[in-house]
Coordinates of C-alpha atoms in Angstrom, one line a residue:
Chain A
M794 CA -0.2 0.0 -0.1
N795 CA 3.0 2.3 0.9
G796 CA 4.4 1.7 -2.4
L797 CA 1.7 2.6 -4.3
L798 CA 1.4 5.7 -2.2
L799 CA 4.8 6.5 -3.1
T800 CA 4.6 6.0 -7.1
T801 CA 1.2 7.8 -7.0
Q802 CA 3.4 10.8 -5.2
Q803 CA 6.1 10.4 -7.4
A804 CA 3.7 10.2 -10.7
L805 CA 2.1 13.7 -9.3
Q806 CA 5.6 14.9 -9.0
L807 CA 6.1 14.2 -12.6
L808 CA 3.0 16.0 -13.8
L809 CA 3.2 19.0 -11.5
Y810 CA 7.2 19.4 -12.0
G811 CA 6.9 19.6 -15.9
D812 CA 8.7 16.4 -16.9
A813 CA 10.0 17.0 -20.3
E814 CA 9.9 13.3 -21.4
L815 CA 6.4 12.6 -19.9
W816 CA 4.8 16.1 -21.4
S817 CA 6.3 15.2 -24.7
I818 CA 5.0 12.2 -24.8
V819 CA 1.8 13.9 -24.1
L820 CA 1.9 15.9 -26.6
L821 CA 2.5 13.5 -29.4
S822 CA -0.3 11.8 -28.2
F823 CA -2.6 14.7 -28.6
S824 CA -1.0 15.7 -32.1
V825 CA -1.6 12.2 -33.6
S826 CA -5.3 11.7 -32.2
L827 CA -6.4 14.9 -32.9
K828 CA -5.3 14.6 -36.5
A829 CA -7.0 11.6 -37.1
I830 CA -9.8 12.5 -35.6
L831 CA -10.0 16.2 -37.6
L832 CA -9.0 14.4 -40.5
T833 CA -11.6 11.5 -40.4
T834 CA -14.5 13.9 -39.0
P835 CA -15.6 15.0 -42.4
F836 CA -15.4 12.2 -44.3
G837 CA -17.6 10.3 -41.6
L838 CA -20.4 12.5 -41.1
L839 CA -20.7 12.9 -45.1
L840 CA -21.1 9.1 -45.3
A841 CA -23.6 9.4 -42.2
F842 CA -25.3 11.7 -44.0
G843 CA -25.3 9.6 -47.2
L844 CA -26.4 6.9 -45.9
H845 CA -29.6 8.7 -44.0
H846 CA -30.6 10.4 -47.1
G847 CA -29.2 8.1 -49.8
N848 CA -31.7 5.8 -51.4
F849 CA -29.5 2.9 -52.8
P850 CA -30.1 -1.1 -52.0
G851 CA -27.1 -2.1 -49.4
I852 CA -27.6 0.8 -47.0
R853 CA -28.9 -1.8 -44.1
F854 CA -26.2 -3.6 -45.1
I855 CA -22.9 -1.0 -45.0
L856 CA -24.9 0.5 -41.8
A857 CA -24.6 -3.2 -39.8
F858 CA -20.9 -3.3 -41.0
F859 CA -20.2 -0.2 -39.8
N860 CA -21.7 -0.9 -36.6
S861 CA -19.6 -4.2 -36.6
L862 CA -16.6 -2.3 -36.6
L863 CA -17.2 -0.2 -33.3
S864 CA -16.0 -3.1 -31.4
V865 CA -13.0 -4.1 -33.4
P866 CA -9.7 -5.0 -31.8
T867 CA -7.1 -2.5 -31.8
V868 CA -4.5 -5.3 -32.2
V869 CA -6.8 -6.4 -35.4
V870 CA -6.7 -2.5 -37.2
G871 CA -2.9 -2.6 -36.2
L872 CA -1.9 -6.0 -37.7
F873 CA -3.9 -5.0 -40.9
L874 CA -2.1 -2.1 -41.1
Y875 CA 1.3 -3.4 -40.7
V876 CA 0.7 -6.1 -43.3
L877 CA -0.1 -3.3 -45.7
L878 CA 2.5 -0.9 -44.5
T879 CA 5.3 -3.8 -44.3
R880 CA 8.2 -3.8 -46.5
Q881 CA 6.8 -6.6 -48.4
G882 CA 3.6 -5.3 -48.2
P883 CA 1.8 -3.7 -50.9
F884 CA 2.3 -0.3 -49.6
G885 CA 5.8 -1.0 -48.5
D886 CA 7.4 1.7 -50.9
L887 CA 5.9 4.6 -49.0
K888 CA 7.9 3.8 -45.7
L889 CA 4.9 4.9 -43.5
L890 CA 5.7 1.7 -41.1
F891 CA 6.6 3.0 -37.6
T892 CA 5.9 6.6 -38.4
Q893 CA 3.4 8.6 -36.7
S894 CA 1.6 8.8 -40.3
A895 CA 1.2 4.8 -40.1
M896 CA -0.5 6.1 -36.4
V897 CA -2.8 8.5 -37.9
I898 CA -3.7 6.4 -40.6
G899 CA -4.3 3.5 -38.1
Q900 CA -6.4 6.0 -35.7
M901 CA -8.7 7.1 -38.7
I902 CA -9.4 3.6 -39.7
L903 CA -10.5 3.1 -35.5
C904 CA -12.5 6.1 -35.3
F905 CA -14.2 5.8 -39.0
P906 CA -16.7 3.4 -37.9
V907 CA -17.5 5.6 -34.7
L908 CA -18.0 8.6 -36.8
V909 CA -20.4 6.8 -39.4
A910 CA -22.5 4.5 -36.8
L911 CA -23.2 7.9 -34.1
G912 CA -23.3 10.1 -37.2
Y913 CA -26.0 8.4 -38.3
A914 CA -27.8 7.7 -34.9
A915 CA -27.4 11.9 -34.6
I916 CA -28.4 13.0 -38.4
Q917 CA -31.7 10.1 -38.0
A918 CA -33.0 12.3 -34.7
A919 CA -33.0 15.3 -36.9
D920 CA -36.4 16.7 -38.1
R921 CA -37.3 15.7 -41.3
R922 CA -38.6 19.4 -41.8
V923 CA -35.3 20.6 -41.4
W924 CA -34.6 19.2 -44.7
E925 CA -37.6 20.4 -46.8
T926 CA -37.6 23.8 -45.1
S927 CA -34.3 24.5 -46.1
R928 CA -34.6 23.5 -49.0
T929 CA -38.1 25.3 -50.3
L930 CA -36.4 28.0 -48.5
G931 CA -34.0 28.2 -51.7
A932 CA -31.0 26.8 -49.9
P933 CA -28.5 24.6 -52.0
T934 CA -27.9 21.3 -50.9
W935 CA -24.3 21.7 -49.1
Y936 CA -26.0 24.5 -47.3
T937 CA -29.1 22.6 -46.3
I938 CA -26.4 19.6 -45.2
L939 CA -24.9 22.4 -43.0
T940 CA -28.1 23.2 -41.3
I941 CA -28.7 19.5 -40.6
F942 CA -25.6 19.4 -39.0
Y943 CA -26.0 22.2 -37.1
E944 CA -29.5 21.3 -35.7
V945 CA -28.3 18.0 -34.5
R946 CA -24.6 19.5 -33.7
F947 CA -24.7 18.0 -30.0
G948 CA -25.5 14.5 -31.2
L949 CA -22.3 15.0 -33.8
L950 CA -20.5 16.6 -31.3
A951 CA -21.0 13.5 -29.0
A952 CA -19.7 11.1 -32.0
V953 CA -17.0 13.0 -32.5
L954 CA -15.3 13.2 -28.7
T955 CA -16.2 9.3 -28.9
G956 CA -14.1 9.0 -31.6
F957 CA -11.6 10.7 -29.9
G958 CA -11.7 9.1 -27.2
R959 CA -11.6 5.5 -28.9
V960 CA -8.2 7.0 -30.6
I961 CA -6.1 8.7 -27.6
S962 CA -6.5 5.5 -25.3
E963 CA -5.9 2.5 -28.0
V964 CA -2.9 1.1 -27.7
G965 CA -2.6 -1.8 -30.2
I966 CA -2.3 0.2 -33.6
S967 CA 0.1 2.5 -31.9
M968 CA 2.2 0.0 -30.7
M969 CA 2.1 -2.5 -34.1
V970 CA 2.6 0.6 -36.8
G971 CA 4.1 3.4 -34.5
G972 CA 7.1 1.0 -33.3
N973 CA 6.8 2.7 -29.5
I974 CA 10.1 5.1 -30.5
M975 CA 10.9 7.3 -27.7
G976 CA 10.8 11.0 -29.2
Y977 CA 8.9 9.9 -32.2
T978 CA 6.1 7.7 -31.8
R979 CA 5.8 6.8 -28.5
N980 CA 2.4 7.7 -27.0
I981 CA 0.9 7.5 -23.6
T982 CA -0.7 4.2 -24.0
T983 CA 2.6 2.4 -25.6
A984 CA 4.3 4.2 -23.0
I985 CA 2.4 3.3 -20.1
A986 CA 2.9 -0.5 -21.6
L987 CA 6.9 -0.3 -21.6
E988 CA 7.2 1.7 -18.3
T989 CA 4.9 -0.8 -16.4
S990 CA 6.7 -3.9 -18.2
K991 CA 10.1 -2.4 -16.9
G992 CA 8.6 -2.1 -13.5
E993 CA 8.8 1.6 -13.8
F994 CA 5.5 2.4 -12.2
A995 CA 6.0 6.2 -11.4
Q996 CA 5.8 7.6 -15.4
G997 CA 2.8 4.9 -15.8
I998 CA 0.5 6.1 -13.3
A999 CA 1.7 9.5 -14.3
L1000 CA 0.5 9.0 -18.0
G1001 CA -2.3 6.9 -17.0
L1002 CA -3.4 9.8 -14.7
V1003 CA -3.5 12.0 -17.6
L1004 CA -5.8 9.6 -19.5
L1005 CA -7.7 9.5 -17.1
S1006 CA -8.4 13.2 -16.5
L1007 CA -9.0 13.5 -20.2
S1008 CA -11.9 10.6 -19.9
F1009 CA -13.3 12.8 -16.8
L1010 CA -13.3 15.8 -19.2
L1011 CA -15.0 14.1 -22.2
T1012 CA -17.7 12.8 -20.2
A1013 CA -18.3 16.3 -18.3
F1014 CA -18.1 18.3 -21.5
L1015 CA -20.4 15.8 -22.8
S1016 CA -22.7 16.3 -20.0
Y1017 CA -22.8 19.7 -20.0
I1018 CA -23.5 20.1 -23.7
Q1019 CA -26.4 17.7 -23.3
S1020 CA -27.8 19.7 -20.5
K1021 CA -27.3 22.9 -22.7
K1022 CA -29.4 21.3 -25.5
G1023 CA -32.0 20.8 -23.0
V1024 CA -32.3 24.4 -22.5
I1025 CA -32.0 25.4 -26.0
T1026 CA -34.6 23.2 -27.6
Chain B
M1022 CA -57.6 37.9 -65.7
S1023 CA -54.0 37.4 -66.3
G1024 CA -52.6 34.1 -67.0
P1025 CA -51.5 31.5 -65.0
L1026 CA -48.3 31.4 -63.2
F1027 CA -47.6 27.5 -63.6
V1028 CA -50.3 24.9 -64.9
F1029 CA -49.2 21.1 -63.3
H1030 CA -50.7 18.7 -66.1
G1031 CA -51.1 14.6 -65.0
I1032 CA -49.5 14.5 -61.7
E1033 CA -49.3 10.9 -60.6
K1034 CA -48.4 9.6 -57.1
T1035 CA -48.1 6.0 -55.8
F1036 CA -47.2 4.8 -52.5
A1037 CA -46.8 1.2 -51.9
E1038 CA -49.2 0.5 -55.0
D1039 CA -51.6 2.7 -53.6
E1040 CA -52.4 5.9 -56.1
I1041 CA -52.6 8.8 -54.0
L1042 CA -53.0 11.2 -56.9
R1043 CA -54.3 10.3 -60.6
K1044 CA -53.4 12.5 -63.2
V1045 CA -54.5 15.9 -61.3
D1046 CA -54.2 19.2 -63.2
L1047 CA -53.9 22.5 -61.2
S1048 CA -53.5 26.1 -62.6
L1049 CA -51.6 28.6 -60.3
Y1050 CA -52.9 32.5 -61.0
P1051 CA -51.3 35.3 -59.2
A1052 CA -53.3 37.1 -56.6
K1053 CA -55.6 33.9 -56.4
C1054 CA -56.0 31.7 -53.6
I1055 CA -56.6 28.1 -54.0
L1056 CA -58.3 25.7 -50.6
L1057 CA -57.9 22.2 -51.0
T1058 CA -60.0 19.9 -48.8
G1059 CA -60.1 16.4 -48.3
K1060 CA -60.0 13.6 -45.5
N1061 CA -56.2 12.8 -44.0
G1062 CA -54.4 10.5 -45.8
S1063 CA -55.9 11.8 -49.4
G1064 CA -52.9 13.4 -50.7
K1065 CA -53.0 17.0 -50.1
T1066 CA -49.5 17.2 -48.3
T1067 CA -48.5 14.9 -51.0
L1068 CA -49.8 17.2 -53.8
L1069 CA -48.4 20.2 -52.1
K1070 CA -45.2 19.1 -51.7
I1071 CA -44.6 17.5 -55.2
I1072 CA -45.8 21.3 -56.5
A1073 CA -43.0 22.6 -53.9
G1074 CA -40.4 19.9 -55.9
L1075 CA -39.9 18.5 -52.2
E1076 CA -41.5 15.0 -53.2
K1077 CA -40.8 12.8 -56.8
P1078 CA -44.2 12.3 -58.4
E1079 CA -44.1 9.0 -61.1
K1080 CA -45.7 11.5 -63.7
A1081 CA -45.8 15.3 -64.2
E1082 CA -45.8 18.0 -66.5
I1083 CA -45.4 22.0 -66.0
E1084 CA -46.7 24.4 -68.4
I1085 CA -45.0 28.0 -68.1
S1086 CA -45.9 30.4 -70.4
G1087 CA -48.1 28.1 -72.8
K1088 CA -44.7 25.9 -73.2
L1089 CA -44.6 22.4 -71.6
H1090 CA -42.1 20.9 -69.4
C1091 CA -41.0 17.8 -67.7
W1092 CA -41.6 18.5 -63.8
K1093 CA -37.8 16.9 -63.1
K1094 CA -36.4 19.2 -65.5
V1095 CA -37.7 22.4 -64.8
M1096 CA -38.4 21.8 -60.9
P1097 CA -34.8 23.2 -60.2
I1098 CA -35.4 26.2 -62.1
I1099 CA -39.2 27.1 -60.6
R1100 CA -38.8 26.0 -56.9
K1101 CA -37.1 29.1 -56.0
E1102 CA -40.4 30.7 -57.2
I1103 CA -42.6 28.1 -55.0
I1104 CA -42.6 28.0 -51.3
Y1105 CA -44.0 25.3 -49.1
L1106 CA -44.8 25.9 -45.2
H1107 CA -45.4 22.6 -42.8
Q1108 CA -48.8 22.4 -40.6
Q1109 CA -46.7 23.0 -37.9
A1110 CA -44.2 25.5 -38.7
F1111 CA -40.4 24.6 -38.3
L1112 CA -38.2 27.0 -37.0
F1113 CA -34.1 26.4 -37.1
S1114 CA -32.1 26.9 -33.8
G1115 CA -31.6 30.7 -33.1
T1116 CA -33.4 33.9 -33.1
V1117 CA -36.5 35.2 -34.8
E1118 CA -34.3 37.5 -37.1
S1119 CA -32.1 34.6 -38.1
N1120 CA -34.9 32.4 -38.7
V1121 CA -36.7 35.3 -41.1
A1122 CA -32.9 36.2 -42.7
Y1123 CA -32.6 32.3 -43.5
G1124 CA -33.6 32.4 -47.4
L1125 CA -32.3 36.0 -47.8
R1126 CA -28.3 34.8 -48.0
F1127 CA -29.4 32.7 -51.2
T1128 CA -30.8 36.0 -53.2
S1129 CA -28.6 38.3 -54.9
L1130 CA -29.4 41.4 -52.4
T1131 CA -26.7 42.9 -50.8
R1132 CA -26.0 42.7 -47.2
E1133 CA -27.4 46.5 -47.0
Q1134 CA -30.5 45.5 -48.9
R1135 CA -31.2 42.2 -46.8
R1136 CA -31.0 44.0 -43.3
E1137 CA -33.3 46.5 -45.0
S1138 CA -35.6 44.0 -46.2
L1139 CA -35.6 41.7 -42.7
K1140 CA -36.0 45.3 -40.8
K1141 CA -39.5 45.9 -43.4
A1142 CA -40.7 42.2 -42.7
L1143 CA -40.0 41.9 -39.2
E1144 CA -42.3 45.6 -39.0
R1145 CA -45.0 44.2 -41.1
S1146 CA -45.5 41.4 -39.2
G1147 CA -45.4 42.6 -35.8
L1148 CA -42.2 40.5 -35.0
T1149 CA -39.9 43.4 -34.4
D1150 CA -39.9 42.9 -30.6
L1151 CA -39.1 39.6 -30.8
A1152 CA -36.5 39.9 -33.4
K1153 CA -33.8 38.7 -30.5
Q1154 CA -35.9 36.0 -29.1
Q1155 CA -34.9 32.3 -29.6
A1156 CA -37.7 31.4 -32.2
N1157 CA -38.3 28.4 -30.3
T1158 CA -39.5 29.5 -26.9
L1159 CA -42.4 30.9 -28.9
S1160 CA -46.1 29.9 -29.2
G1161 CA -47.2 28.0 -31.8
G1162 CA -49.2 30.7 -33.3
V1163 CA -46.4 33.1 -33.0
Q1164 CA -44.0 30.6 -34.6
Q1165 CA -46.4 30.3 -37.5
R1166 CA -46.3 33.7 -38.0
V1167 CA -42.4 33.6 -38.0
A1168 CA -42.8 31.1 -40.6
F1169 CA -45.2 33.4 -42.9
T1170 CA -42.6 36.1 -42.5
R1171 CA -39.4 34.1 -43.7
A1172 CA -41.5 32.9 -46.5
W1173 CA -42.9 36.1 -47.6
I1174 CA -39.5 38.0 -47.0
L1175 CA -38.6 35.8 -50.2
K1176 CA -41.2 37.1 -52.5
P1177 CA -42.3 34.0 -53.8
K1178 CA -44.6 34.0 -56.8
V1179 CA -46.7 30.7 -55.3
L1180 CA -47.0 29.9 -51.4
L1181 CA -48.0 26.8 -50.5
L1182 CA -49.6 26.0 -46.6
D1183 CA -50.3 23.3 -45.3
E1184 CA -53.1 23.1 -42.7
P1185 CA -51.6 26.8 -41.9
V1186 CA -54.4 27.4 -38.9
S1187 CA -54.8 23.8 -37.7
N1188 CA -53.5 24.4 -34.2
M1189 CA -54.2 28.2 -33.5
D1190 CA -56.9 29.6 -31.4
Q1191 CA -59.2 32.3 -32.6
E1192 CA -56.5 35.5 -32.2
S1193 CA -53.7 33.9 -33.8
R1194 CA -56.2 32.4 -36.9
E1195 CA -57.4 35.7 -37.6
K1196 CA -53.9 37.5 -37.4
A1197 CA -52.5 34.4 -39.7
C1198 CA -55.4 34.6 -42.3
L1199 CA -54.9 38.6 -42.1
L1200 CA -51.4 37.9 -43.2
I1201 CA -52.4 35.4 -45.5
Q1202 CA -54.7 37.8 -47.2
R1203 CA -51.7 40.5 -47.5
M1204 CA -49.8 38.0 -49.0
K1205 CA -52.7 37.1 -51.6
S1206 CA -53.1 41.0 -52.5
A1207 CA -49.2 41.7 -53.2
G1208 CA -50.1 39.1 -55.8
M1209 CA -48.7 35.8 -54.6
S1210 CA -50.8 32.5 -55.6
I1211 CA -51.8 30.8 -52.5
V1212 CA -52.9 27.2 -52.1
I1213 CA -54.1 26.5 -48.6
T1214 CA -55.1 22.6 -47.1
S1215 CA -57.7 23.0 -44.6
H1216 CA -60.3 20.4 -42.7
V1217 CA -62.3 23.4 -41.9
P1218 CA -63.1 25.7 -45.1
Q1219 CA -65.2 28.0 -42.9
Y1220 CA -61.4 29.7 -41.5
F1221 CA -61.1 30.6 -45.1
D1222 CA -64.1 32.2 -46.3
G1223 CA -63.7 35.4 -48.4
L1224 CA -60.0 34.3 -48.8
A1225 CA -60.1 31.3 -51.2
D1226 CA -61.2 32.0 -54.7
V1227 CA -61.5 28.6 -55.9
Q1228 CA -62.3 25.1 -53.5
F1229 CA -61.2 22.0 -54.7
D1230 CA -61.8 18.4 -52.8
L1231 CA -59.5 15.9 -53.1
V1232 CA -61.3 12.7 -53.5
N1233 CA -59.7 9.1 -54.8
G1234 CA -56.7 10.7 -56.1
K1235 CA -58.9 13.2 -58.0
L1236 CA -59.8 16.9 -57.6
L1237 CA -62.8 17.7 -57.4
Q1238 CA -64.6 21.4 -57.7

């Protein structure tokens, strides 16, 4: 018990005294995951819109496919990407393996189904009159889509935050296609795994605290915007 | 009487093998009001949405200035001249002012002209005091008035009103009818659907009953 308290105390010191190594890992994590979520969001939400407003066969199958991908293990995505990016793989010439770009691509694959499935659910909740009213008032299609997105912005924001939560906390992809290289591809989750395997718990706990704080912040923010939605509508 | 703005010919619409509209013809004249009556599910709303270009018919042609056009080809052009209002007005998130101004950004008006137009429209409808209020906090009657104003400001040639006064008390109903009368006097062609034709006595120039997919006068 004393050991755990001591380690936690050391972890807090690392965080509060601005340990350079620790904070560079945190920054890298956020940088990679923010890029992944920002690059994926427009495509994910547009596909969600297309699936909702489209009228073509196989929509139910596509939706079921994305829903099933929500729980895909991150190591499976990592393995799939590794096979593609390895030197003998079809994209080996791009030399992306063990780079931040590979981590971003992997995380994009991971959060895309989240954005499509949750984005679809949010758009589905939109009143059909939004589309009709916007169109009859002369809005072009792109503006009508933006109007619908604005009307269901709280649901879409929840989808984006859930997607971000999924990618910032994944370990399988980062480990397999990032390679956990210090100062280059080591992020919070791979660093925790490494430090724990070395028996160095202080940095692991400090990084865990950052992830936990982020999780609490995201949940609190989601609760806040949902309560705000209650006031507005 | 001046010629019709648009003449819709042979509108056909089927839902799940059920013929809702059977070769319906309808002529829309400026400054004239058509009252459409019919049972629930008779196809009144569907007919209005097809005229507004919000729903696709199986078949339909539109005559403009004596020339016949295919519905699909001409609808993207004439839909700007036709505005459809729902039975229960839908207002976007935001203020009354932002709702009324919504369609103005798609016109060729300058920013200054848009501002002026918005000011006049709010005054005309008695909404100036409510301009900054959140639209979804208003009563049903006032929301409908905001929706009328949002349509009127765009000066459409045709206004399609789906049960416009069905959920209103007498005072709101009278205000709404007065507003419709003013829009008609301004030269708009108006089509109203209603279960209670008496509300529009003195406003409607012609009344049709939609029965078994056909319009009967």
